[in-house]
Structure formats: structure tokens, C-alpha cells
Amino acid sequence: MDQTNDPPRRKFLISRKIDKAFLDLHKVYIFNASIFREMFSRPFEFREVLNQFYEVGVRSLPLITLTGFIIGVVFTNQSRPSLATFGATSWLPSLISIAIVRALAPLVTSIITAARVGSNIGAELGSMRVTEQIDAMEVSAINPFKYLVVTRVLATTLMVPLLMLYTVLVGLLGSYMNVSANEQTSFITFMVKVFDAISFLDLFSSIIKSVVFGYTIGMISCYKGYYSSKGTEGVGKAANSSVVTAIILVFLEELISLQIIGALRNM
Amino acid sequence: MRKERFVIDYQDKVISIRGLYKAFDDFEVLKGVDLDLYRGENLVVLGKSGTGKSVLIKIISGLLRPDAGSVNVLGKDVDKINRKELNALRLKVGFSFQNSALYDSMTVQENLEFPLKRHDPSLTQKQVNSFINIVLEAVGLGQTADQMPSELSGGQRKRIGIARTLILKPDIMLYDEPTAGLDPITSQEINNLINAVQQRFNTSSIIITHDLTCARETGDRLVMLLDGQFQRQGTFDEVFSTDDERVQAFYNYNFID
């Protein structure tokens, strides 16, 4: 048997897993850079963007309405005993509005969007990848990245803030109905207390947060679906990991934004 | 049934491949492949599954990049042109996928409209419908325009996949396993369709297959991919008139005359 004195070839820079993690990170970076590059270059996919606005925005409304309203009712009901201990139930509208506007609405809207839309995008693009539909677009000289990815990311980025504002409205409506039934507070009084409690920074920061959450959900779902492999098993994994990864990232971003907004408030 | 001979211009190469190498991790698929496709020719690439036949046409269409070598399609070096030039080239190269790759959320009509309208937005709906009728009639499925891909049989999906590529009037057709998974009668219909496309639309084609009936009936010339290189080429009879055990094994196990 021939033997050489050559040192064994190193296949990996550090180890297979660490190398892969860095490569994946680089792939995500390239994916994000491509989204921004394609978003602002012609031709614009207006029709598909409108389709996706409908899919992400309008079709999420029933679920958002239900969950937003119930959260408003339940959170008000659960907060009442604590405030009643100090005879401060009149503070309910202020407490609820701050909780809904600052945290509940952006988070609930994002979680629902990740679950409903993110899984849908992950499965749809994953299925298109494994059945070569994405390749079919490519060989027809159609840019599948722009048509499938950019339109969906744009839709989630712009629709989640709007859905968040809608969640605020239905959440406050649920809260008002509960307060009205128990404390006989008028709608005007309720709304005055609400607007006294929340500031421009509260609303603005929630809108910005929702834009970031929406982008994260769209980007992660598209990334998982666009690069899915291994047949139908891969499609299932893409759908599942779209939701899980997006929700984890949304909570991490919430934690970071809490620090940033807290610092802004203290300035 | 043997195909009628079509006029082939052996002075005009529409695809010219030299020294093509492609590996996936440590697995070398193509090891220095040379290939020419002439205008008007149906060239069949034979080989066992996993020998890199599909990789070859994916490189030709720019879906994969070669590790080494040159791939010249209609005078353009696929690996060296920019995205805009590649897209212009892709309009002249039709790709029929093994599993048809029809857009399953669109009807047959929308599948055909989608590439056509995007590349020529000036077309009126009447003109679009007219083009669609022509290609649907050419593949013998004029009545399926309103159906969803899930409502079609495997053979019908293959035909619609071919129609979708024909609607852009390509000069070159790349067929990836056109008869895979089809019964013998439907396979025969697809073979006839491939020959009809060559004659009616004046296309040059590369047909990737391991189906020897398909190879015999559609190919003007055959090449056999073995161990990452083309080992045999010529007419069907020329390719299989050899004592090479690998070629004979392929013939004996896959072909019932």
C-alpha cells in the first residue's frame, strides 16, 4: 500500500458544526442584503405585493379580532382584584391601555402572524422548492426571489404594524366592555383615561417594534421555506421552524427594545 | 416506431461544452465532459440515476455553476454572463422538469400566462389567449385551460410543462426524464410529442433519460454518461454495439426490444 508523508487534509476550518453555523449566518446576511437590494430595484411586483397584503392583513383579521378582544376582556378582569385592594379600579383604563399599547398588542399580533402567516409562507415556499417550482421560475427568467420572498417580507413588514393598531382598538374595546359592565364607566371617560395614560413614544415605539417583528417573521419564514430540502419532510420542518424561530426572535427583539425604549424614556 | 429524420445543421453548434467538471462536496459527478448540440438535433443523454445527467442540464440553464470548464449556449458563456444576459438567454432555452414543476396554485391557463405576460406586458389578453391555444393544441390538451394541475394526470402535467416552455418560443429544449413515472402508452405519447415539438417549433433538444425506448425514438444522436464522462456516442445502434459490460448491462436491464 502506498503511503505518503503529506499531512492529512483539514476538511473544516474549526469543526463541521461551527463551520456550518458561520456559513448559515453568512447565508442569512446575504439573504437580508438581497431582500433590500431587490426591494428597491425594478421591476416592482405591485400585484403580488397587493395579493400578499390581502393574505397577511385581511385574512388575519378574524383571528386578530377574536384574540385582541378576549385579551382586553381577560386582562381587565384579572387586573381588577389587585387594583380593588387599593380602591384604584378607576385606574383600570390607564393600566390596560399601557399594557396593551406597549407590550400586549405588538406581541400578540406578532405571535398570531408568525403562527398563521409564517407557517403558511414556510410551507408554501418549501413545497415550491422541493417540487422545483422555484427553479421553473428561474429558468423562465422570472426572479423568484423578488416574486416570492420580497413581496412576502414587504407584506409582513407593513401589515403587522397595521394589525397591531387594530389589536389595540379591539383590545381596548374588550376592556371597555368589561369596565363598562362592572364600573359603569362611560365610553368618553374610558377613552379620556386611555389617552391620558399613553404617550406618543408608547405608540411610536410599538409601531417601530411591529415593523421589526413583521420583517423578522417574513424574513425567517421565507428563508426557511426558500432553502428547504429533503422532500415533504423538509416542507414540514420549514413550516415548523419558521414559526418557532420567528417567535423566539420576536421575544428577543422585545427584550432588546424594552431596554432601548426604557433608556429613551429616561433621557 | 422510429422517428422521421429532421434536417440538422452540423455546422451550427447551439450548445458547446468543454472540460466540464462538477462535484458536490467530495463526490465528483462530472469529470471533464465535452458535448456539442447542433441546430435542429435531438440529443439524448443516457445514464443511470445519479450519474449527473440532470446536473448537466441544470448547468446549461444556469441553475448550477460548474466547478471548471466552459458552457457555451447560443454563443454565450453561461458562467461568465451577467444576470440580465442570463435571463435573456433563458428565454431561448426551455426546460421541461422531471415532475413538470407546474405552479400548483395556478390554473393551466395561469401557468401559461405567467411567463408570457411578464416578458411581454404589451400583449393583449386576446393575443395571450391565442398563444395559449396554439401551445395547448400542440400538446393535445386544448380543453384543460381552466383545470388545476392537481386535477391532471401525470402525462397531462408533463404535456402542460412542455407547453409552458414552448409558449416562450425557445430555440433549445431541455427535457429532464420526460417519460419517468409514466405508463408505456403515455410514454409513447410524450416521445411523439418531443419529436413533434422538434419539427413544428424547430427546436434543438437535449433529452435526459434512462428510458431506452424514449432514447431510441426521440434521439438523432445518443451519448452515454458513465463514471462522470461521456463514454459512448452515436446513433442508438452505434452506442450499444459494444462489448463494454457497463453499456451492455444498461441495455440488458433496461430495455425489452
Tab-separated table of N, CA and C in Angstrom, chain A residues 83-226:
chain	number	residue	atom	x	y	z
A	83	LEU	N	-56.201	45.981	41.794
A	83	LEU	CA	-56.458	47.422	41.916
A	83	LEU	C	-57.551	47.684	42.963
A	84	ALA	N	-58.509	46.759	43.063
A	84	ALA	CA	-59.617	46.939	44.011
A	84	ALA	C	-59.102	46.932	45.443
A	85	THR	N	-58.015	46.174	45.698
A	85	THR	CA	-57.417	46.117	47.032
A	85	THR	C	-57.035	47.520	47.508
A	86	PHE	N	-56.577	48.353	46.556
A	86	PHE	CA	-56.172	49.733	46.908
A	86	PHE	C	-57.265	50.749	46.571
A	87	GLY	N	-58.460	50.235	46.217
A	87	GLY	CA	-59.565	51.135	45.831
A	87	GLY	C	-59.240	51.936	44.600
A	88	ALA	N	-58.453	51.288	43.664
A	88	ALA	CA	-57.979	52.053	42.485
A	88	ALA	C	-58.518	51.487	41.173
A	89	THR	N	-59.745	50.961	41.208
A	89	THR	CA	-60.268	50.381	39.961
A	89	THR	C	-60.462	51.447	38.872
A	90	SER	N	-60.505	52.698	39.291
A	90	SER	CA	-60.651	53.761	38.276
A	90	SER	C	-59.383	53.869	37.412
A	91	TRP	N	-58.310	53.240	37.891
A	91	TRP	CA	-57.062	53.246	37.114
A	91	TRP	C	-57.037	52.152	36.039
A	92	LEU	N	-58.064	51.311	36.019
A	92	LEU	CA	-58.069	50.203	35.059
A	92	LEU	C	-57.836	50.645	33.605
A	93	PRO	N	-58.571	51.661	33.117
A	93	PRO	CA	-58.346	52.061	31.705
A	93	PRO	C	-56.886	52.442	31.431
A	94	SER	N	-56.277	53.152	32.401
A	94	SER	CA	-54.874	53.564	32.198
A	94	SER	C	-53.950	52.353	32.184
A	95	LEU	N	-54.151	51.475	33.152
A	95	LEU	CA	-53.293	50.285	33.255
A	95	LEU	C	-53.409	49.417	31.992
A	96	ILE	N	-54.650	49.174	31.601
A	96	ILE	CA	-54.881	48.291	30.452
A	96	ILE	C	-54.324	48.905	29.166
A	97	SER	N	-54.559	50.205	29.005
A	97	SER	CA	-54.103	50.836	27.755
A	97	SER	C	-52.584	50.790	27.651
A	98	ILE	N	-51.896	51.049	28.792
A	98	ILE	CA	-50.425	50.984	28.768
A	98	ILE	C	-49.957	49.575	28.436
A	99	ALA	N	-50.581	48.588	29.091
A	99	ALA	CA	-50.174	47.196	28.852
A	99	ALA	C	-50.428	46.790	27.400
A	100	ILE	N	-51.602	47.166	26.899
A	100	ILE	CA	-51.946	46.751	25.518
A	100	ILE	C	-51.054	47.456	24.504
A	101	VAL	N	-50.928	48.766	24.634
A	101	VAL	CA	-50.179	49.521	23.623
A	101	VAL	C	-48.683	49.184	23.680
A	102	ARG	N	-48.129	49.135	24.888
A	102	ARG	CA	-46.673	48.942	24.977
A	102	ARG	C	-46.223	47.511	24.677
A	103	ALA	N	-46.982	46.524	25.148
A	103	ALA	CA	-46.463	45.149	25.022
A	103	ALA	C	-47.434	44.156	24.407
A	104	LEU	N	-48.667	44.119	24.939
A	104	LEU	CA	-49.559	43.030	24.528
A	104	LEU	C	-49.877	43.058	23.035
A	105	ALA	N	-50.262	44.218	22.520
A	105	ALA	CA	-50.680	44.273	21.113
A	105	ALA	C	-49.550	43.893	20.155
A	106	PRO	N	-48.340	44.490	20.292
A	106	PRO	CA	-47.262	44.077	19.376
A	106	PRO	C	-46.928	42.594	19.491
A	107	LEU	N	-46.889	42.074	20.720
A	107	LEU	CA	-46.500	40.672	20.892
A	107	LEU	C	-47.586	39.709	20.392
A	108	VAL	N	-48.821	39.989	20.810
A	108	VAL	CA	-49.918	39.084	20.410
A	108	VAL	C	-50.071	39.090	18.885
A	109	THR	N	-50.024	40.274	18.298
A	109	THR	CA	-50.168	40.359	16.832
A	109	THR	C	-49.036	39.595	16.144
A	110	SER	N	-47.834	39.751	16.666
A	110	SER	CA	-46.687	39.085	16.036
A	110	SER	C	-46.770	37.572	16.182
A	111	ILE	N	-47.176	37.121	17.358
A	111	ILE	CA	-47.266	35.668	17.569
A	111	ILE	C	-48.340	35.070	16.651
A	112	ILE	N	-49.462	35.765	16.567
A	112	ILE	CA	-50.533	35.248	15.696
A	112	ILE	C	-50.092	35.269	14.232
A	113	THR	N	-49.406	36.335	13.833
A	113	THR	CA	-48.932	36.412	12.440
A	113	THR	C	-47.893	35.324	12.174
A	114	ALA	N	-46.996	35.115	13.131
A	114	ALA	CA	-45.978	34.067	12.943
A	114	ALA	C	-46.649	32.705	12.807
A	115	ALA	N	-47.650	32.461	13.654
A	115	ALA	CA	-48.311	31.153	13.632
A	115	ALA	C	-49.140	30.969	12.361
A	116	ARG	N	-49.900	31.999	11.998
A	116	ARG	CA	-50.807	31.841	10.854
A	116	ARG	C	-50.100	32.063	9.521
A	117	VAL	N	-49.370	33.164	9.424
A	117	VAL	CA	-48.753	33.534	8.144
A	117	VAL	C	-47.372	32.884	7.979
A	118	GLY	N	-46.574	32.907	9.073
A	118	GLY	CA	-45.213	32.364	8.982
A	118	GLY	C	-45.201	30.902	8.581
A	119	SER	N	-46.063	30.116	9.207
A	119	SER	CA	-46.103	28.680	8.866
A	119	SER	C	-46.566	28.500	7.429
A	120	ASN	N	-47.511	29.335	7.026
A	120	ASN	CA	-48.032	29.264	5.656
A	120	ASN	C	-46.941	29.563	4.629
A	121	ILE	N	-46.179	30.635	4.898
A	121	ILE	CA	-45.100	31.011	3.979
A	121	ILE	C	-44.029	29.917	3.941
A	122	GLY	N	-43.643	29.431	5.133
A	122	GLY	CA	-42.610	28.380	5.199
A	122	GLY	C	-43.015	27.149	4.406
A	123	ALA	N	-44.264	26.719	4.593
A	123	ALA	CA	-44.734	25.516	3.899
A	123	ALA	C	-44.896	25.760	2.397
A	124	GLU	N	-45.410	26.932	2.050
A	124	GLU	CA	-45.655	27.237	0.631
A	124	GLU	C	-44.342	27.299	-0.154
A	125	LEU	N	-43.393	28.073	0.364
A	125	LEU	CA	-42.114	28.189	-0.350
A	125	LEU	C	-41.335	26.871	-0.306
A	126	GLY	N	-41.441	26.172	0.838
A	126	GLY	CA	-40.768	24.872	0.949
A	126	GLY	C	-41.300	23.900	-0.088
A	127	SER	N	-42.601	23.878	-0.221
A	127	SER	CA	-43.227	22.988	-1.202
A	127	SER	C	-42.822	23.387	-2.625
A	128	MET	N	-42.768	24.693	-2.866
A	128	MET	CA	-42.363	25.155	-4.204
A	128	MET	C	-40.906	24.796	-4.496
A	129	ARG	N	-40.075	24.820	-3.452
A	129	ARG	CA	-38.659	24.473	-3.637
A	129	ARG	C	-38.509	22.988	-3.977
A	130	VAL	N	-39.159	22.109	-3.191
A	130	VAL	CA	-38.938	20.676	-3.405
A	130	VAL	C	-39.630	20.161	-4.672
A	131	THR	N	-40.647	20.868	-5.151
A	131	THR	CA	-41.289	20.441	-6.402
A	131	THR	C	-40.717	21.209	-7.610
A	132	GLU	N	-39.623	21.894	-7.415
A	132	GLU	CA	-38.865	22.594	-8.465
A	132	GLU	C	-39.625	23.766	-9.090
A	133	GLN	N	-40.693	24.233	-8.413
A	133	GLN	CA	-41.426	25.386	-8.965
A	133	GLN	C	-40.570	26.652	-8.934
A	134	ILE	N	-39.699	26.751	-7.924
A	134	ILE	CA	-38.825	27.925	-7.844
A	134	ILE	C	-37.802	27.878	-8.982
A	135	ASP	N	-37.267	26.678	-9.246
A	135	ASP	CA	-36.345	26.515	-10.384
A	135	ASP	C	-37.059	26.825	-11.697
A	136	ALA	N	-38.329	26.419	-11.771
A	136	ALA	CA	-39.101	26.671	-13.005
A	136	ALA	C	-39.237	28.170	-13.262
A	137	MET	N	-39.417	28.937	-12.193
A	137	MET	CA	-39.479	30.401	-12.354
A	137	MET	C	-38.136	30.919	-12.851
A	138	GLU	N	-37.082	30.410	-12.208
A	138	GLU	CA	-35.728	30.866	-12.545
A	138	GLU	C	-35.424	30.624	-14.023
A	139	VAL	N	-35.719	29.414	-14.523
A	139	VAL	CA	-35.383	29.115	-15.919
A	139	VAL	C	-36.319	29.824	-16.897
A	140	SER	N	-37.454	30.356	-16.380
A	140	SER	CA	-38.319	31.174	-17.244
A	140	SER	C	-37.912	32.643	-17.180
A	141	ALA	N	-36.742	32.904	-16.623
A	141	ALA	CA	-36.210	34.268	-16.496
A	141	ALA	C	-37.083	35.144	-15.609
A	142	ILE	N	-37.785	34.515	-14.663
A	142	ILE	CA	-38.544	35.266	-13.662
A	142	ILE	C	-37.726	35.195	-12.381
A	143	ASN	N	-37.590	36.340	-11.698
A	143	ASN	CA	-36.777	36.377	-10.482
A	143	ASN	C	-37.614	35.835	-9.312
A	144	PRO	N	-37.405	34.565	-8.907
A	144	PRO	CA	-38.263	34.001	-7.860
A	144	PRO	C	-38.054	34.660	-6.510
A	145	PHE	N	-36.838	35.175	-6.286
A	145	PHE	CA	-36.547	35.818	-5.006
A	145	PHE	C	-37.415	37.071	-4.853
A	146	LYS	N	-37.456	37.846	-5.919
A	146	LYS	CA	-38.250	39.079	-5.864
A	146	LYS	C	-39.740	38.751	-5.799
A	147	TYR	N	-40.175	37.798	-6.616
A	147	TYR	CA	-41.600	37.483	-6.716
A	147	TYR	C	-42.124	36.810	-5.444
A	148	LEU	N	-41.328	35.930	-4.861
A	148	LEU	CA	-41.822	35.150	-3.718
A	148	LEU	C	-41.378	35.719	-2.374
A	149	VAL	N	-40.109	36.094	-2.281
A	149	VAL	CA	-39.560	36.490	-0.980
A	149	VAL	C	-39.835	37.964	-0.671
A	150	VAL	N	-39.418	38.836	-1.590
A	150	VAL	CA	-39.519	40.279	-1.310
A	150	VAL	C	-40.979	40.684	-1.072
A	151	THR	N	-41.884	40.145	-1.879
A	151	THR	CA	-43.302	40.517	-1.737
A	151	THR	C	-43.849	40.085	-0.375
A	152	ARG	N	-43.457	38.912	0.074
A	152	ARG	CA	-43.965	38.406	1.360
A	152	ARG	C	-43.350	39.159	2.542
A	153	VAL	N	-42.061	39.445	2.443
A	153	VAL	CA	-41.408	40.191	3.533
A	153	VAL	C	-41.997	41.601	3.628
A	154	LEU	N	-42.221	42.212	2.462
A	154	LEU	CA	-42.825	43.549	2.427
A	154	LEU	C	-44.219	43.514	3.060
A	155	ALA	N	-44.966	42.476	2.743
A	155	ALA	CA	-46.337	42.373	3.264
A	155	ALA	C	-46.342	42.219	4.787
A	156	THR	N	-45.490	41.338	5.312
A	156	THR	CA	-45.492	41.164	6.772
A	156	THR	C	-44.954	42.428	7.469
A	157	THR	N	-43.944	43.060	6.847
A	157	THR	CA	-43.346	44.259	7.462
A	157	THR	C	-44.363	45.394	7.563
A	158	LEU	N	-45.178	45.549	6.534
A	158	LEU	CA	-46.126	46.668	6.536
A	158	LEU	C	-47.463	46.313	7.186
A	159	MET	N	-47.827	45.052	7.155
A	159	MET	CA	-49.132	44.665	7.692
A	159	MET	C	-49.132	44.460	9.205
A	160	VAL	N	-48.031	43.959	9.770
A	160	VAL	CA	-48.015	43.706	11.220
A	160	VAL	C	-48.256	45.002	12.022
A	161	PRO	N	-47.634	46.146	11.664
A	161	PRO	CA	-47.954	47.374	12.411
A	161	PRO	C	-49.435	47.760	12.308
A	162	LEU	N	-50.013	47.586	11.136
A	162	LEU	CA	-51.437	47.930	10.982
A	162	LEU	C	-52.305	46.982	11.812
A	163	LEU	N	-51.939	45.698	11.763
A	163	LEU	CA	-52.693	44.717	12.562
A	163	LEU	C	-52.518	45.006	14.054
A	164	MET	N	-51.319	45.483	14.419
A	164	MET	CA	-51.061	45.804	15.823
A	164	MET	C	-51.990	46.946	16.274
A	165	LEU	N	-52.136	47.980	15.443
A	165	LEU	CA	-53.017	49.099	15.789
A	165	LEU	C	-54.466	48.610	15.913
A	166	TYR	N	-54.821	47.684	15.032
A	166	TYR	CA	-56.169	47.116	15.079
A	166	TYR	C	-56.357	46.310	16.380
A	167	THR	N	-55.306	45.577	16.787
A	167	THR	CA	-55.368	44.813	18.045
A	167	THR	C	-55.555	45.750	19.225
A	168	VAL	N	-54.866	46.902	19.164
A	168	VAL	CA	-55.030	47.904	20.233
A	168	VAL	C	-56.501	48.303	20.331
A	169	LEU	N	-57.105	48.583	19.175
A	169	LEU	CA	-58.505	49.033	19.164
A	169	LEU	C	-59.443	47.978	19.729
A	170	VAL	N	-59.335	46.734	19.218
A	170	VAL	CA	-60.276	45.708	19.687
A	170	VAL	C	-59.964	45.312	21.139
A	171	GLY	N	-58.687	45.355	21.528
A	171	GLY	CA	-58.319	45.066	22.915
A	171	GLY	C	-58.938	46.091	23.854
A	172	LEU	N	-58.837	47.374	23.478
A	172	LEU	CA	-59.424	48.435	24.296
A	172	LEU	C	-60.948	48.325	24.314
A	173	LEU	N	-61.516	47.901	23.190
A	173	LEU	CA	-62.966	47.720	23.131
A	173	LEU	C	-63.396	46.627	24.109
A	174	GLY	N	-62.641	45.520	24.114
A	174	GLY	CA	-62.940	44.433	25.065
A	174	GLY	C	-62.812	44.906	26.491
A	175	SER	N	-61.751	45.676	26.742
A	175	SER	CA	-61.518	46.203	28.077
A	175	SER	C	-62.658	47.152	28.478
A	176	TYR	N	-63.045	48.040	27.551
A	176	TYR	CA	-64.121	48.999	27.843
A	176	TYR	C	-65.418	48.266	28.205
A	177	MET	N	-65.739	47.213	27.452
A	177	MET	CA	-66.983	46.497	27.714
A	177	MET	C	-66.974	45.889	29.113
A	178	ASN	N	-65.790	45.394	29.515
A	178	ASN	CA	-65.678	44.824	30.849
A	178	ASN	C	-65.785	45.913	31.916
A	179	VAL	N	-65.069	47.009	31.695
A	179	VAL	CA	-65.083	48.122	32.644
A	179	VAL	C	-66.485	48.719	32.728
A	180	SER	N	-67.104	48.883	31.559
A	180	SER	CA	-68.434	49.470	31.489
A	180	SER	C	-69.440	48.614	32.271
A	181	ALA	N	-69.314	47.298	32.141
A	181	ALA	CA	-70.261	46.402	32.814
A	181	ALA	C	-70.058	46.404	34.324
A	182	ASN	N	-68.805	46.578	34.771
A	182	ASN	CA	-68.516	46.470	36.202
A	182	ASN	C	-68.450	47.812	36.929
A	183	GLU	N	-67.879	48.811	36.264
A	183	GLU	CA	-67.707	50.115	36.931
A	183	GLU	C	-68.619	51.199	36.394
A	184	GLN	N	-69.473	50.824	35.432
A	184	GLN	CA	-70.411	51.781	34.805
A	184	GLN	C	-69.699	53.038	34.318
A	185	THR	N	-68.527	52.849	33.714
A	185	THR	CA	-67.768	53.982	33.161
A	185	THR	C	-68.267	54.271	31.750
A	186	SER	N	-68.409	55.567	31.432
A	186	SER	CA	-68.861	55.909	30.066
A	186	SER	C	-67.710	55.724	29.073
A	187	PHE	N	-68.061	55.615	27.825
A	187	PHE	CA	-67.049	55.425	26.769
A	187	PHE	C	-66.102	56.613	26.707
A	188	ILE	N	-66.674	57.812	26.836
A	188	ILE	CA	-65.855	59.035	26.767
A	188	ILE	C	-64.835	59.045	27.919
A	189	THR	N	-65.324	58.780	29.119
A	189	THR	CA	-64.428	58.778	30.292
A	189	THR	C	-63.316	57.745	30.104
A	190	PHE	N	-63.718	56.575	29.622
A	190	PHE	CA	-62.740	55.491	29.397
A	190	PHE	C	-61.653	55.944	28.426
A	191	MET	N	-62.101	56.531	27.318
A	191	MET	CA	-61.134	56.923	26.283
A	191	MET	C	-60.255	58.077	26.735
A	192	VAL	N	-60.811	58.987	27.501
A	192	VAL	CA	-60.000	60.102	28.017
A	192	VAL	C	-58.873	59.556	28.907
A	193	LYS	N	-59.244	58.594	29.774
A	193	LYS	CA	-58.232	58.000	30.660
A	193	LYS	C	-57.165	57.235	29.849
A	194	VAL	N	-57.635	56.579	28.795
A	194	VAL	CA	-56.703	55.832	27.934
A	194	VAL	C	-55.686	56.792	27.313
A	195	PHE	N	-56.183	57.863	26.702
A	195	PHE	CA	-55.275	58.786	26.002
A	195	PHE	C	-54.430	59.618	26.964
A	196	ASP	N	-54.915	59.772	28.196
A	196	ASP	CA	-54.081	60.436	29.214
A	196	ASP	C	-52.885	59.564	29.586
A	197	ALA	N	-53.127	58.250	29.568
A	197	ALA	CA	-52.091	57.313	30.041
A	197	ALA	C	-51.008	57.052	29.011
A	198	ILE	N	-51.404	56.961	27.741
A	198	ILE	CA	-50.387	56.598	26.739
A	198	ILE	C	-49.774	57.846	26.094
A	199	SER	N	-48.491	57.726	25.798
A	199	SER	CA	-47.779	58.864	25.211
A	199	SER	C	-47.491	58.590	23.736
A	200	PHE	N	-46.996	59.613	23.064
A	200	PHE	CA	-46.602	59.448	21.655
A	200	PHE	C	-45.496	58.409	21.541
A	201	LEU	N	-44.564	58.430	22.508
A	201	LEU	CA	-43.453	57.469	22.480
A	201	LEU	C	-43.961	56.029	22.588
A	202	ASP	N	-44.999	55.821	23.420
A	202	ASP	CA	-45.573	54.480	23.562
A	202	ASP	C	-46.050	53.965	22.202
A	203	LEU	N	-46.846	54.802	21.551
A	203	LEU	CA	-47.450	54.383	20.284
A	203	LEU	C	-46.391	54.248	19.185
A	204	PHE	N	-45.500	55.239	19.118
A	204	PHE	CA	-44.470	55.251	18.077
A	204	PHE	C	-43.527	54.053	18.236
A	205	SER	N	-43.116	53.806	19.483
A	205	SER	CA	-42.177	52.695	19.689
A	205	SER	C	-42.844	51.358	19.370
A	206	SER	N	-44.138	51.243	19.647
A	206	SER	CA	-44.842	49.994	19.327
A	206	SER	C	-44.964	49.795	17.819
A	207	ILE	N	-45.167	50.902	17.110
A	207	ILE	CA	-45.249	50.790	15.647
A	207	ILE	C	-43.895	50.347	15.089
A	208	ILE	N	-42.825	50.976	15.569
A	208	ILE	CA	-41.481	50.611	15.094
A	208	ILE	C	-41.166	49.152	15.443
A	209	LYS	N	-41.525	48.759	16.687
A	209	LYS	CA	-41.304	47.374	17.095
A	209	LYS	C	-42.041	46.416	16.160
A	210	SER	N	-43.272	46.782	15.839
A	210	SER	CA	-44.094	45.901	14.984
A	210	SER	C	-43.512	45.787	13.579
A	211	VAL	N	-42.926	46.884	13.096
A	211	VAL	CA	-42.265	46.831	11.782
A	211	VAL	C	-41.119	45.806	11.845
A	212	VAL	N	-40.326	45.888	12.922
A	212	VAL	CA	-39.189	44.954	13.078
A	212	VAL	C	-39.702	43.517	13.233
A	213	PHE	N	-40.743	43.346	14.060
A	213	PHE	CA	-41.302	41.990	14.249
A	213	PHE	C	-41.826	41.444	12.914
A	214	GLY	N	-42.520	42.288	12.188
A	214	GLY	CA	-43.102	41.862	10.898
A	214	GLY	C	-42.017	41.454	9.923
A	215	TYR	N	-40.952	42.263	9.874
A	215	TYR	CA	-39.832	41.930	8.981
A	215	TYR	C	-39.218	40.590	9.393
A	216	THR	N	-39.029	40.428	10.707
A	216	THR	CA	-38.416	39.185	11.216
A	216	THR	C	-39.264	37.971	10.813
A	217	ILE	N	-40.562	38.071	11.018
A	217	ILE	CA	-41.455	36.938	10.700
A	217	ILE	C	-41.379	36.609	9.206
A	218	GLY	N	-41.479	37.642	8.375
A	218	GLY	CA	-41.448	37.418	6.921
A	218	GLY	C	-40.107	36.870	6.473
A	219	MET	N	-39.031	37.471	6.988
A	219	MET	CA	-37.690	37.068	6.545
A	219	MET	C	-37.395	35.622	6.960
A	220	ILE	N	-37.670	35.311	8.225
A	220	ILE	CA	-37.372	33.956	8.721
A	220	ILE	C	-38.212	32.906	7.979
A	221	SER	N	-39.488	33.179	7.810
A	221	SER	CA	-40.371	32.207	7.135
A	221	SER	C	-39.926	31.984	5.697
A	222	CYS	N	-39.600	33.081	5.026
A	222	CYS	CA	-39.155	32.959	3.638
A	222	CYS	C	-37.820	32.208	3.568
A	223	TYR	N	-36.917	32.547	4.485
A	223	TYR	CA	-35.589	31.896	4.485
A	223	TYR	C	-35.732	30.383	4.684
A	224	LYS	N	-36.540	30.018	5.677
A	224	LYS	CA	-36.718	28.581	5.978
A	224	LYS	C	-37.368	27.864	4.791
A	225	GLY	N	-38.361	28.502	4.186
A	225	GLY	CA	-39.052	27.866	3.064
A	225	GLY	C	-38.197	27.838	1.809
A	226	TYR	N	-37.542	28.963	1.527
A	226	TYR	CA	-36.777	29.102	0.283
A	226	TYR	C	-35.613	28.123	0.223
